[in-house]
Amino acid sequence: MTVTSAWAPIRAYPIFRALWTAQFASNVGTWMQTVGAQWLLVGYSPLLVSLVQTAASLPIVLLALPAGAWADLVDRRRLLLGAQAGMFLSAATLAGATFVGVPSPAVILGLTFLLGCGNAVAGPAWQAIQPDLVDRAVLPQAAALNGVNMNLARAVGPAVGGLLVATAGPAWVFALNAASFVGIAAVLARWRAPARVDVQSRESLAEAMRAGGRYVRHALIVRRVLYRAVLFIPAASAVWALLPVVAAGRLGLGSAGYGLLLGMVGIGAVAGAFVIPRLRARAGSARLVAGAMLVTAAAIGVIATVSSPVLVGLALLPVGGSWIAVMSSLNSGLQLALPKWVRARGLAYYLVVFQGSQALGAAIWGVLADVTSPTTALLAAGAVLVAAAAVGLRTPMPETSGLDRTPSAHWPAPELAFVPNAADGPVLVTLTYRVAEADAVAFTDAMRHVGRSRRRTGALRWELFRDGSDPTRFVESYLVGTWAEHRRQHEDRLTGADRRFEQEAHRHAAGAPEVAHLFPPPTAGV
C-alpha cells in the first residue's frame, strides 16, 4: 500500500490550507474558553466542571440530525457563515458578562450551551465540505490533519488560556474566542464552493431527515463505524472530564499548569499524525483502533494513580496520539463511505454519537467522581476501554478505500402512460428477471446487495420472490413512499457502487429485467 505524506492536503490544496489555518485559530480560542469556563467552576464541584463539556456537547445530540439534513439541502457555505456569526455573538456575550462581574454557573453553562448550538449547526456542513476541498485519495490524511488541528490547538489553547486566566482574567479569554470566529468567516466568504447538482424534486427538511436515517440504518459500513465510536468515546472522555479536578486536587496545579497538561495531549496528537499513516498501512484500521484504545486505557491508569505532574504530562502524550488515531480512522472511513447526497446527514449521525457519548460519559464520570473519587472514576474508565478493545476486535472494520461513490444516473427514465404527482404513492416498483436454475443461488446472493442499495436510497421495503409455477422467473419488488422519492433515486442517489451491485446480479440473469411502476388505484371523486 502506498503511504501518502501526512501533510499532503496542506501542501497541495490552498483552500484546505486557508480553512485549516482559520479553523486552528478558532480551535485555539475554543480551548482557551474551555479552560476559562472550567476554571471559573472548579471551586464549586467536580460535577459542575464536567458539565462544561456536557453543555458544549449536548447541542450536537439535539440539533445535529436536522442540521445535517439542512446542510444537504442548502448552500453549505452560507450555512457555515451563519453559524460563525451565531457563535461570535454567544462568545462575545459571555465575555461581556464576565467583564461586568463573575458570572454564575448557570450563565457560564447556558452560554456554553449556545456556543454548542452554533457548533451543532456548523459541524455536519463542515465535515461534508471536506471532499470538496481535497481529492478522495488524500481524505484520510485530511481527516487526520483536522484531528491534528484540534489537538495542536489543544496544545496551544489551554496553555495560553491558563496563562491569560492567571494574568488577565477569564473575560479576555472569552473575548479572544469571540474574535476567532471572524477568521473562519473571512475565508469562507472568499471560497467558491462547487455548484450544487440541480434536481427536479427537492426534499423538505422532514423528508431529508427520514432519508438520512434510512440510509444510516441500511448502510453496514456506517453502522460499524458508529459502533466503534460508541466503544471508544464514552470511556475516553473521562480524561477531558476529570483532568481539571486531578490537576487542581491531587497535583496541586493552578490554571497555567492545567493548561500545560492539556497541551501535552495536543503535542502527542501532533506527533502521532506523523506515524499514523504508516501504522494504518501496516496494521489496518481495526488493529490501529484497538491498539489505540489499549494505549489510552494504560495512560488513564497512570493519570489516576500518580501524583507527579511530570508523569501525568508524559502519560497524556499517548492519549493525544491514540485519540487522533481513532478519530481520523472513523472520520475518514465515513467520508469515504458516504455519497454526496447524504454525506452531511451521515456525518451528523457520527457527530451525534461522538458528542452524545462525550456528554453522557462526562456526566457519568463526574457523578462517579462525586460519589467515590476521581481516581476510582478514572480506573473504571480504563477498565471499560480494555473490555471495549476486546469486543471491537470481534467486528471487522469495513474497507472503504475502493468504494465508488461517484453519482451514477444509470436507470432509464420510467415509461408511464400518465404523469403522476410528486406526492402520489406509495409506489411499488417490480423488476422481473429470467434466471437459469444453475444461476439461481448466485443470483439470490448478488441480489442481497441490491436490496440494501434499494433501502439505502429510498425503499421502505424490499423483497425478492421466485415464481412457483416457473422457477426461472424471479420478481424483485420494493416500495417507495412517494413518486418524488422514487424520482430522487433516478436523479441523484445512486452511485457507481450501486451500479456495480446491479451489474453483478444482472450477470446471472438472461437479459434486462422487465420494470413496472404500480400506483394506488384512483378513488371516487378523483
XYZ file of C-alpha atoms in Angstrom:
526
model
C 0.000 0.000 0.000
C 1.343 3.447 -0.944
C 1.773 5.747 2.053
C 0.852 9.368 1.309
C 2.528 12.120 3.303
C 0.517 13.174 6.347
C 0.825 16.840 5.278
C -0.097 16.404 1.583
C -3.507 18.160 1.837
C -1.935 21.301 3.306
C 0.858 21.400 0.737
C -1.251 20.716 -2.362
C -4.638 22.382 -1.699
C -4.595 26.138 -0.942
C -8.254 26.337 0.121
C -7.806 23.461 2.535
C -4.707 25.193 3.906
C -6.534 28.513 4.393
C -9.554 26.952 6.093
C -7.317 24.688 8.175
C -5.385 27.728 9.436
C -8.547 29.692 10.219
C -10.042 26.689 11.992
C -6.861 26.316 14.022
C -7.230 29.885 15.312
C -10.856 29.176 16.210
C -9.984 25.887 17.927
C -7.312 27.670 19.969
C -9.994 30.117 21.089
C -12.364 27.278 21.947
C -9.804 25.520 24.135
C -8.905 28.799 25.806
C -12.584 29.290 26.598
C -12.871 25.730 27.943
C -10.038 26.400 30.386
C -11.592 29.702 31.442
C -15.073 28.252 31.954
C -13.849 25.156 33.804
C -11.544 27.210 35.997
C -14.375 29.540 36.992
C -16.354 26.474 38.109
C -13.571 24.435 39.710
C -14.387 25.893 43.138
C -17.957 24.578 43.035
C -17.833 20.793 42.420
C -16.367 18.182 40.048
C -19.841 17.691 38.581
C -20.165 21.351 37.517
C -16.692 21.243 35.969
C -17.562 18.143 33.945
C -20.864 19.755 32.875
C -18.922 22.334 30.838
C -18.146 19.507 28.423
C -21.745 18.305 28.619
C -23.094 21.789 27.853
C -20.815 22.045 24.825
C -21.655 18.544 23.559
C -25.390 18.230 24.271
C -26.484 20.590 21.442
C -24.949 18.180 18.950
C -27.276 15.461 20.232
C -30.282 17.755 19.932
C -29.532 19.595 16.685
C -27.028 17.684 14.552
C -29.563 15.497 12.741
C -31.757 18.363 11.485
C -28.576 20.376 10.851
C -27.187 17.518 8.739
C -30.370 17.362 6.668
C -30.316 21.139 6.338
C -26.702 21.061 5.146
C -27.643 18.591 2.385
C -30.473 20.849 1.200
C -28.983 24.367 1.246
C -25.767 26.165 0.342
C -23.283 24.803 2.902
C -21.056 27.861 2.645
C -23.876 30.222 3.678
C -24.915 27.875 6.450
C -21.373 27.896 7.834
C -21.202 31.694 7.663
C -24.427 31.995 9.650
C -23.156 29.572 12.279
C -19.935 31.569 12.717
C -21.993 34.722 13.313
C -24.084 32.980 15.966
C -21.046 31.639 17.809
C -19.409 35.065 17.711
C -22.435 36.608 19.427
C -22.552 33.892 22.113
C -18.850 34.160 22.951
C -18.990 37.969 22.965
C -21.952 37.873 25.375
C -20.070 35.575 27.744
C -17.069 37.904 27.599
C -19.277 40.908 28.377
C -20.976 39.135 31.286
C -17.585 38.215 32.743
C -16.208 41.751 32.333
C -19.205 43.087 34.281
C -18.831 40.562 37.070
C -18.009 36.893 37.613
C -20.962 35.086 36.012
C -22.923 32.408 37.831
C -22.596 28.729 36.876
C -25.978 28.994 35.139
C -24.740 31.847 32.899
C -21.480 30.061 32.070
C -23.180 26.777 31.245
C -26.040 28.466 29.390
C -23.813 30.477 27.062
C -21.544 27.464 26.590
C -24.665 25.601 25.513
C -25.479 28.330 22.949
C -21.947 28.107 21.567
C -22.505 24.380 21.283
C -25.687 25.063 19.304
C -23.668 27.032 16.744
C -21.165 24.215 16.550
C -24.006 21.720 16.110
C -25.338 23.644 13.114
C -21.875 24.036 11.561
C -20.495 20.566 12.308
C -22.217 18.417 9.646
C -21.695 21.057 6.937
C -18.024 21.451 7.890
C -17.434 17.710 7.680
C -19.390 17.429 4.424
C -17.311 20.046 2.566
C -14.010 18.235 3.160
C -14.281 16.111 -0.029
C -14.871 19.391 -1.906
C -11.551 20.730 -0.602
C -9.225 17.775 -1.383
C -9.150 14.723 -3.647
C -10.591 11.448 -2.418
C -7.158 9.802 -2.346
C -5.945 12.089 0.461
C -9.163 12.216 2.516
C -7.679 10.030 5.304
C -4.753 12.455 5.587
C -7.165 15.426 5.544
C -9.208 13.833 8.329
C -6.029 13.215 10.327
C -4.931 16.821 9.779
C -8.288 18.065 11.028
C -7.665 15.977 14.127
C -4.156 17.440 14.358
C -5.756 20.873 14.088
C -7.931 20.220 17.104
C -5.140 18.650 19.121
C -2.489 21.177 18.150
C -4.964 23.791 19.309
C -5.283 21.756 22.489
C -1.522 22.039 22.894
C -1.566 25.827 22.450
C -5.013 26.965 23.569
C -5.125 25.588 27.121
C -1.577 26.759 27.889
C -2.272 30.267 26.568
C -5.720 30.230 28.145
C -4.354 29.182 31.503
C -1.758 31.973 31.430
C -4.382 34.535 30.411
C -6.768 33.405 33.129
C -3.973 33.743 35.680
C -2.717 37.140 34.440
C -5.599 38.976 32.730
C -8.706 37.066 33.826
C -11.157 34.779 32.019
C -13.070 37.655 30.391
C -10.191 38.270 27.960
C -10.099 34.555 27.124
C -13.779 34.671 26.159
C -13.256 37.861 24.126
C -10.405 36.321 22.125
C -12.561 33.272 21.429
C -15.260 35.558 20.023
C -12.700 37.175 17.714
C -11.503 33.781 16.478
C -14.765 33.123 14.622
C -14.115 36.136 12.394
C -11.165 34.384 10.699
C -13.215 31.409 9.547
C -15.954 33.703 8.265
C -13.405 35.700 6.246
C -12.026 32.599 4.491
C -15.492 31.162 3.856
C -16.612 34.478 2.351
C -13.859 34.186 -0.290
C -14.320 30.469 -1.029
C -16.407 29.474 -4.036
C -17.938 26.086 -3.376
C -18.658 23.624 -6.213
C -22.023 24.166 -7.891
C -24.854 22.131 -6.415
C -26.486 19.459 -8.569
C -29.916 20.701 -9.632
C -32.584 18.037 -9.108
C -36.228 18.377 -10.017
C -37.675 17.134 -6.720
C -36.195 18.904 -3.713
C -36.826 17.316 -0.326
C -38.384 19.008 2.652
C -36.415 19.018 5.904
C -38.553 16.220 7.357
C -38.169 14.115 4.199
C -34.416 14.681 4.212
C -34.147 13.585 7.845
C -36.134 10.414 7.150
C -33.984 9.648 4.107
C -30.801 10.159 6.135
C -31.992 7.873 8.904
C -32.978 5.225 6.374
C -29.553 5.394 4.709
C -27.668 5.018 8.002
C -29.939 2.168 9.103
C -29.208 0.146 5.961
C -25.532 1.080 5.432
C -23.422 -1.612 7.089
C -20.208 0.415 6.824
C -21.729 3.430 8.559
C -23.208 1.323 11.361
C -19.877 -0.351 12.072
C -18.034 2.963 12.219
C -20.625 4.324 14.668
C -20.297 1.137 16.713
C -16.543 1.715 17.040
C -17.186 5.271 18.188
C -19.557 4.063 20.927
C -16.914 1.626 22.161
C -14.214 4.292 22.474
C -15.579 7.762 23.166
C -17.612 7.421 26.413
C -14.737 5.809 28.314
C -12.011 8.015 26.796
C -13.995 11.154 27.696
C -13.079 10.574 31.344
C -9.722 12.242 30.645
C -11.285 15.530 29.482
C -13.977 15.476 32.167
C -11.776 14.841 35.211
C -8.329 16.190 34.309
C -9.068 19.675 35.769
C -10.135 18.034 39.047
C -6.938 15.929 39.151
C -4.813 18.980 38.299
C -6.336 21.212 40.973
C -6.591 18.494 43.616
C -4.011 15.715 43.710
C -1.404 17.531 41.575
C -1.890 20.952 43.230
C -1.616 22.900 39.952
C -3.061 26.280 39.018
C -4.805 27.219 35.792
C -1.491 27.623 33.943
C -0.367 24.136 34.995
C -3.681 22.650 33.918
C -3.310 24.340 30.536
C 0.143 22.828 30.134
C -1.228 19.357 30.896
C -3.821 19.736 28.152
C -1.031 20.962 25.926
C 0.726 17.611 26.331
C -2.332 15.922 24.803
C -2.012 18.197 21.798
C 1.701 17.517 21.427
C 1.003 13.785 21.475
C -1.617 14.198 18.770
C 0.726 16.150 16.512
C 3.478 13.573 16.984
C 1.001 10.788 16.295
C -0.020 12.348 12.982
C 3.437 11.612 11.579
C 3.255 7.871 12.263
C -0.488 7.119 11.894
C -0.431 6.712 8.055
C 2.335 4.110 8.297
C 0.710 2.299 11.231
C -2.617 2.177 9.396
C -0.916 0.850 6.248
C 0.818 -1.919 8.192
C -1.797 -2.936 10.762
C -5.089 -1.878 9.218
C -7.719 0.368 10.747
C -9.250 -2.274 13.047
C -5.980 -3.124 14.814
C -4.934 0.518 14.911
C -8.176 1.467 16.669
C -7.991 -1.441 19.115
C -4.354 -0.683 19.924
C -5.150 2.984 20.489
C -7.894 2.000 22.941
C -5.481 -0.157 24.957
C -2.833 2.578 24.991
C -5.423 5.078 26.222
C -6.514 2.673 28.973
C -2.933 2.276 30.199
C -2.383 6.046 30.161
C -5.596 6.633 32.129
C -4.315 4.187 34.744
C -1.177 6.323 35.185
C -3.190 9.557 35.365
C -5.443 8.018 38.007
C -2.703 6.834 40.347
C 0.439 9.007 40.210
C 0.958 12.325 41.986
C 3.742 13.690 39.809
C 2.691 16.384 37.292
C 5.592 15.325 35.059
C 4.460 11.695 34.917
C 0.849 12.712 34.297
C 2.017 15.002 31.492
C 4.030 12.187 29.916
C 1.012 9.860 30.159
C -1.083 12.426 28.306
C 1.197 12.256 25.240
C -0.039 8.794 24.122
C -3.600 9.839 24.958
C -3.334 12.532 22.287
C -1.793 10.200 19.725
C -4.362 7.477 20.385
C -7.266 9.894 20.251
C -6.304 11.192 16.813
C -5.628 7.655 15.553
C -9.176 6.595 16.411
C -10.898 9.793 15.311
C -9.097 10.052 11.960
C -9.821 6.386 11.186
C -13.522 6.717 11.938
C -13.991 10.125 10.328
C -12.183 9.355 7.090
C -13.939 5.996 6.871
C -17.315 7.738 6.967
C -16.335 10.440 4.483
C -15.172 7.777 2.032
C -18.280 5.642 2.550
C -20.991 8.307 2.254
C -22.220 9.533 -1.158
C -22.525 13.284 -1.620
C -26.330 13.447 -1.497
C -26.444 12.145 2.087
C -22.939 12.993 3.318
C -23.878 15.717 5.800
C -26.712 13.619 7.203
C -24.492 10.581 7.690
C -21.780 12.669 9.321
C -24.451 14.247 11.535
C -25.156 10.806 12.989
C -21.435 10.449 13.658
C -21.370 13.825 15.402
C -24.414 12.854 17.494
C -22.700 9.659 18.585
C -19.394 11.458 19.153
C -20.709 14.405 21.149
C -23.519 12.462 22.796
C -21.042 9.869 24.014
C -18.792 12.636 25.325
C -21.682 14.381 27.078
C -23.009 11.174 28.616
C -19.544 9.921 29.515
C -18.564 13.228 31.132
C -21.728 13.237 33.234
C -21.252 9.594 34.279
C -17.615 10.027 35.270
C -18.433 13.308 37.046
C -21.164 11.665 39.122
C -18.933 8.668 39.877
C -16.116 11.000 40.958
C -18.532 12.873 43.246
C -19.798 9.642 44.820
C -16.424 7.897 45.096
C -13.276 9.722 43.954
C -11.661 10.930 40.706
C -9.156 8.066 40.988
C -11.889 5.437 41.127
C -13.750 7.007 38.214
C -10.624 7.075 36.031
C -9.693 3.483 36.825
C -13.219 2.383 35.952
C -12.968 4.213 32.623
C -9.665 2.464 31.848
C -11.197 -0.941 32.576
C -14.116 -0.171 30.258
C -11.677 0.724 27.471
C -9.828 -2.591 27.808
C -13.099 -4.511 27.547
C -14.235 -2.363 24.600
C -10.999 -3.044 22.688
C -11.525 -6.795 23.049
C -15.147 -6.514 21.896
C -14.229 -4.297 18.937
C -11.728 -6.782 17.521
C -14.565 -9.278 17.048
C -16.241 -6.995 14.475
C -14.019 -6.178 11.485
C -13.709 -2.615 10.257
C -15.121 -2.367 6.711
C -12.840 -1.423 3.812
C -13.818 1.926 2.255
C -10.889 2.886 0.037
C -12.223 1.003 -3.019
C -15.821 2.248 -2.834
C -17.104 4.113 -5.871
C -19.324 6.914 -4.529
C -19.485 8.969 -7.717
C -23.095 9.733 -8.783
C -24.489 7.327 -11.372
C -27.816 8.130 -13.056
C -27.862 4.784 -14.888
C -31.544 3.930 -14.515
C -33.609 4.536 -17.679
C -36.487 7.004 -17.470
C -39.741 5.313 -16.363
C -42.197 4.571 -19.190
C -45.627 5.650 -17.905
C -48.981 6.231 -19.545
C -49.778 9.188 -17.274
C -47.844 11.840 -15.321
C -48.003 11.192 -11.557
C -47.977 13.952 -8.994
C -44.903 14.242 -6.775
C -46.932 13.258 -3.685
C -48.567 10.202 -5.315
C -47.764 6.973 -3.549
C -46.801 4.662 -2.207
C -45.223 3.376 -5.425
C -44.491 -0.322 -5.830
C -41.637 -0.976 -8.272
C -41.264 -4.507 -9.632
C -38.472 -5.987 -11.754
C -38.935 -9.389 -13.371
C -35.799 -11.444 -14.124
C -35.176 -14.677 -16.016
C -32.564 -16.784 -14.223
C -31.387 -20.264 -15.162
C -31.620 -22.981 -12.498
C -27.822 -23.222 -12.300
C -27.509 -19.497 -11.551
C -30.344 -19.184 -9.041
C -28.207 -19.301 -5.877
C -25.574 -16.887 -7.203
C -28.316 -14.530 -8.399
C -30.031 -14.571 -4.997
C -26.756 -13.849 -3.169
C -25.963 -10.938 -5.503
C -29.448 -9.507 -5.066
C -28.899 -9.106 -1.305
C -26.507 -6.240 -2.073
C -29.058 -4.805 -4.491
C -31.690 -4.939 -1.752
C -29.502 -2.970 0.638
C -28.904 -0.437 -2.138
C -32.649 -0.020 -2.706
C -33.261 0.513 1.025
C -30.393 2.996 1.386
C -31.631 5.114 -1.498
C -35.326 5.267 -0.602
C -37.139 1.921 -0.416
C -39.351 1.396 2.598
C -39.494 -2.351 1.936
C -37.642 -4.718 -0.396
C -38.377 -8.340 -1.285
C -37.307 -10.978 -3.814
C -39.691 -13.765 -4.934
C -39.437 -16.861 -7.128
C -42.419 -17.947 -9.230
C -43.718 -21.330 -8.041
C -45.070 -22.234 -11.481
C -41.930 -21.065 -13.326
C -38.705 -21.496 -11.272
C -36.707 -19.398 -13.765
C -38.879 -16.315 -13.092
C -37.758 -14.072 -10.221
C -39.624 -10.929 -9.171
C -37.945 -8.150 -7.196
C -40.289 -5.649 -5.547
C -39.666 -2.598 -3.449
C -41.984 0.037 -2.050
C -41.170 3.767 -2.151
C -43.153 6.321 -0.154
C -43.909 8.786 -2.967
C -43.286 9.288 -6.650
C -40.953 12.190 -5.783
C -38.872 9.860 -3.606
C -38.528 7.384 -6.471
C -37.536 10.192 -8.851
C -34.740 11.098 -6.448
C -33.426 7.551 -6.816
C -33.273 8.133 -10.573
C -31.764 11.613 -10.341
C -29.010 11.763 -7.728
C -28.992 8.971 -5.134
C -27.351 6.093 -6.998
C -23.573 5.699 -7.097
C -21.018 3.686 -9.008
C -21.104 1.070 -6.233
C -24.885 0.694 -6.614
C -24.414 0.238 -10.377
C -21.798 -2.448 -9.757
C -24.143 -4.354 -7.408
C -26.855 -4.336 -10.070
C -24.450 -5.410 -12.818
C -23.254 -8.346 -10.717
C -26.837 -9.524 -10.199
C -27.763 -8.998 -13.853
C -24.746 -11.084 -14.871
C -26.591 -14.156 -13.558
C -29.854 -13.303 -15.378
C -30.868 -13.572 -19.024
C -31.317 -10.097 -20.470
C -32.510 -6.899 -18.832
C -35.342 -7.126 -16.297
C -38.881 -6.010 -17.080
C -39.702 -2.967 -14.913
C -43.183 -1.912 -13.757
C -44.312 1.006 -11.576
C -47.536 0.341 -9.668
C -49.588 3.187 -8.136
C -52.609 3.187 -5.800
C -55.875 2.938 -7.748
C -57.992 6.081 -8.193
C -60.629 6.811 -5.567
C -64.158 8.113 -6.024
C -64.297 11.795 -6.981
C -60.639 11.924 -8.051
